[in-house]
Short mmCIF file of C-alpha atoms in Angstrom, two decimals:
data_model
loop_
_atom_site.label_atom_id
_atom_site.label_comp_id
_atom_site.label_asym_id
_atom_site.label_seq_id
_atom_site.Cartn_x
_atom_site.Cartn_y
_atom_site.Cartn_z
CA PHE A 126 -19.72 44.45 -19.73
CA GLY A 127 -23.32 43.86 -18.72
CA ALA A 128 -23.83 45.78 -15.45
CA PRO A 129 -23.94 49.64 -15.67
CA ASN A 130 -21.68 51.57 -13.30
CA MET A 131 -23.98 52.95 -10.59
CA ALA A 132 -21.24 55.27 -8.98
CA GLU A 133 -21.21 57.85 -11.80
CA PRO A 134 -24.89 58.93 -11.64
CA GLN A 135 -24.67 59.27 -7.87
CA ILE A 136 -21.58 61.53 -8.15
CA GLU A 137 -23.30 63.62 -10.80
CA GLU A 138 -26.37 64.11 -8.73
CA ILE A 139 -24.26 65.12 -5.68
CA THR A 140 -22.33 67.63 -7.79
CA ASP A 141 -25.70 69.02 -9.15
CA ASP A 142 -27.08 69.33 -5.60
CA ILE A 143 -23.91 71.14 -4.56
CA ASP A 144 -24.18 73.56 -7.46
CA GLU A 145 -27.89 74.32 -6.53
CA VAL A 146 -26.94 74.85 -2.94
CA GLU A 147 -24.16 77.23 -3.99
CA GLU A 148 -26.54 79.26 -6.18
CA PHE A 149 -29.02 79.37 -3.35
CA GLN A 150 -26.58 80.65 -0.80
CA ASP A 151 -25.40 83.44 -3.26
CA GLU A 152 -28.80 85.02 -2.99
CA THR A 153 -29.25 87.76 -0.33
CA ILE A 154 -32.35 88.07 1.83
CA ILE A 155 -33.54 91.08 -0.11
CA GLU A 156 -33.19 89.16 -3.30
CA ARG A 157 -35.37 86.42 -1.81
CA ILE A 158 -38.01 88.94 -0.59
CA VAL A 159 -38.13 90.56 -3.94
CA ALA A 160 -38.61 87.13 -5.56
CA LEU A 161 -41.40 86.43 -3.18
CA GLN A 162 -43.03 89.77 -3.97
CA GLU A 163 -42.94 88.88 -7.59
CA MET A 164 -44.43 85.51 -6.92
CA PHE A 165 -47.82 86.71 -5.35
CA PRO A 166 -50.30 88.98 -6.95
CA ASP A 167 -51.04 92.53 -5.62
CA PRO A 168 -54.53 91.66 -4.08
CA VAL A 169 -52.88 88.83 -2.06
CA ARG A 170 -49.96 91.04 -0.86
CA ASN A 171 -52.44 93.81 -0.07
CA VAL A 172 -54.61 91.53 2.19
CA VAL A 173 -51.66 89.95 3.91
CA SER A 174 -50.02 93.40 4.51
CA GLY A 175 -53.33 94.69 5.89
CA THR A 176 -53.85 91.72 8.13
CA VAL A 177 -50.25 91.95 9.59
CA GLY A 178 -50.54 95.64 10.02
CA LEU A 179 -53.90 95.27 11.80
CA THR A 180 -52.66 92.38 14.01
CA SER A 181 -49.50 94.48 14.86
CA TRP A 182 -51.61 97.46 15.81
CA LEU A 183 -53.92 95.41 17.94
CA VAL A 184 -51.04 93.73 19.80
CA LYS A 185 -49.29 97.03 20.44
CA GLY A 186 -52.55 98.64 21.70
CA SER A 187 -53.22 95.72 23.84
CA PHE A 188 -49.75 95.96 25.50
CA LYS A 189 -50.24 99.73 26.06
CA LEU A 190 -53.60 99.25 27.52
CA ALA A 191 -52.25 96.37 29.81
CA GLY A 192 -49.41 98.58 30.91
CA LYS A 193 -51.58 101.64 31.75
CA THR A 194 -54.24 99.38 33.55
CA LEU A 195 -51.31 97.78 35.65
CA TRP A 196 -50.00 101.27 36.49
CA VAL A 197 -53.53 102.45 37.60
CA VAL A 198 -54.16 99.26 39.69
CA SER A 199 -50.69 99.24 41.38
CA THR A 200 -50.63 102.89 42.31
CA SER A 201 -54.37 102.77 43.51
CA ALA A 202 -53.45 99.74 45.60
CA LEU A 203 -50.39 101.52 47.11
CA LEU A 204 -52.30 104.63 47.90
CA LEU A 205 -55.26 102.82 49.34
CA VAL A 206 -53.93 99.63 50.99
CA LEU A 207 -50.58 100.86 52.46
CA PRO A 208 -52.21 103.43 54.82
CA ALA A 209 -54.64 100.94 56.00
CA LEU A 210 -51.84 98.36 56.69
CA TYR A 211 -49.98 100.97 58.44
CA GLU A 212 -52.90 101.82 60.70
CA HIS A 213 -53.61 98.10 61.42
CA GLU A 214 -49.99 97.56 62.32
CA MET A 215 -50.07 100.65 64.61
CA ASP A 216 -53.17 99.27 66.30
CA GLN A 217 -51.57 96.00 66.92
CA MET A 218 -48.45 97.67 68.48
CA ILE A 219 -50.55 99.73 70.74
CA GLU A 220 -52.61 96.69 71.86
CA MET A 221 -49.39 94.83 72.61
CA GLN A 222 -48.03 97.70 74.58
CA GLU A 223 -51.22 97.85 76.55
CA LYS A 224 -51.00 94.11 77.22
CA GLN A 225 -47.41 94.40 78.33
CA GLN A 226 -48.25 97.28 80.66
CA ALA A 227 -51.03 95.37 82.14
CA SER A 228 -48.85 92.36 82.80
CA GLN A 229 -46.20 94.63 84.38
CA GLN A 230 -48.76 96.12 86.65
CA GLN A 231 -50.07 92.70 87.56
CA GLN A 232 -46.55 91.58 88.44
CA LEU A 233 -46.05 94.53 90.60
CA LEU A 234 -49.38 93.91 92.42
CA TYR A 235 -49.21 90.24 92.68
CA GLY A 236 -45.56 89.36 92.23
CA ALA A 237 -43.87 87.45 89.55
CA PRO A 238 -45.64 84.27 88.26
CA GLY A 239 -44.14 81.12 89.95
CA VAL A 240 -42.47 83.02 92.75
CA PRO A 241 -44.14 82.66 96.13
CA ALA A 242 -45.27 85.89 97.79
CA ILE A 243 -43.38 86.84 100.84
CA PRO A 244 -45.61 86.93 103.96
CA ARG A 245 -45.61 90.20 106.01
#
C-alpha cells in the first residue's frame, strides 16, 4: 500500500535510453555532419574552414621543405664526405704497408725479434 514500486520507473528509464541509443545509431556520419553544419552559423564555419585549410597547407609545405632539405644535405654529405673518407682510408693503408715493409726489412737485416743471431 504505502511504498511506491521503484522498479517500474527504472525499467522505463532504461527502455527510453535504449530507444535513444537506437535512434542515435541509425544516423549516418554524413547526416551527423550535415546536422553540425546547420548548427553553426556561416561566419564560424568559414573561419574554422580557413584555419584548417591554412594549417593543412603549412604542415604540407613544412614536410615538403624538410624532405627537400634532407635530400640536399644527404647528397651533399655523400658527395663531399665519402671521397675524403676514401682518401683517408687509402692513406692509412699506405702507411700500414710502409710500416710492414720497414719491419720486414728490419727483420732481414737484424733477424727476427727474440731469436738470437747466429755468429759467423
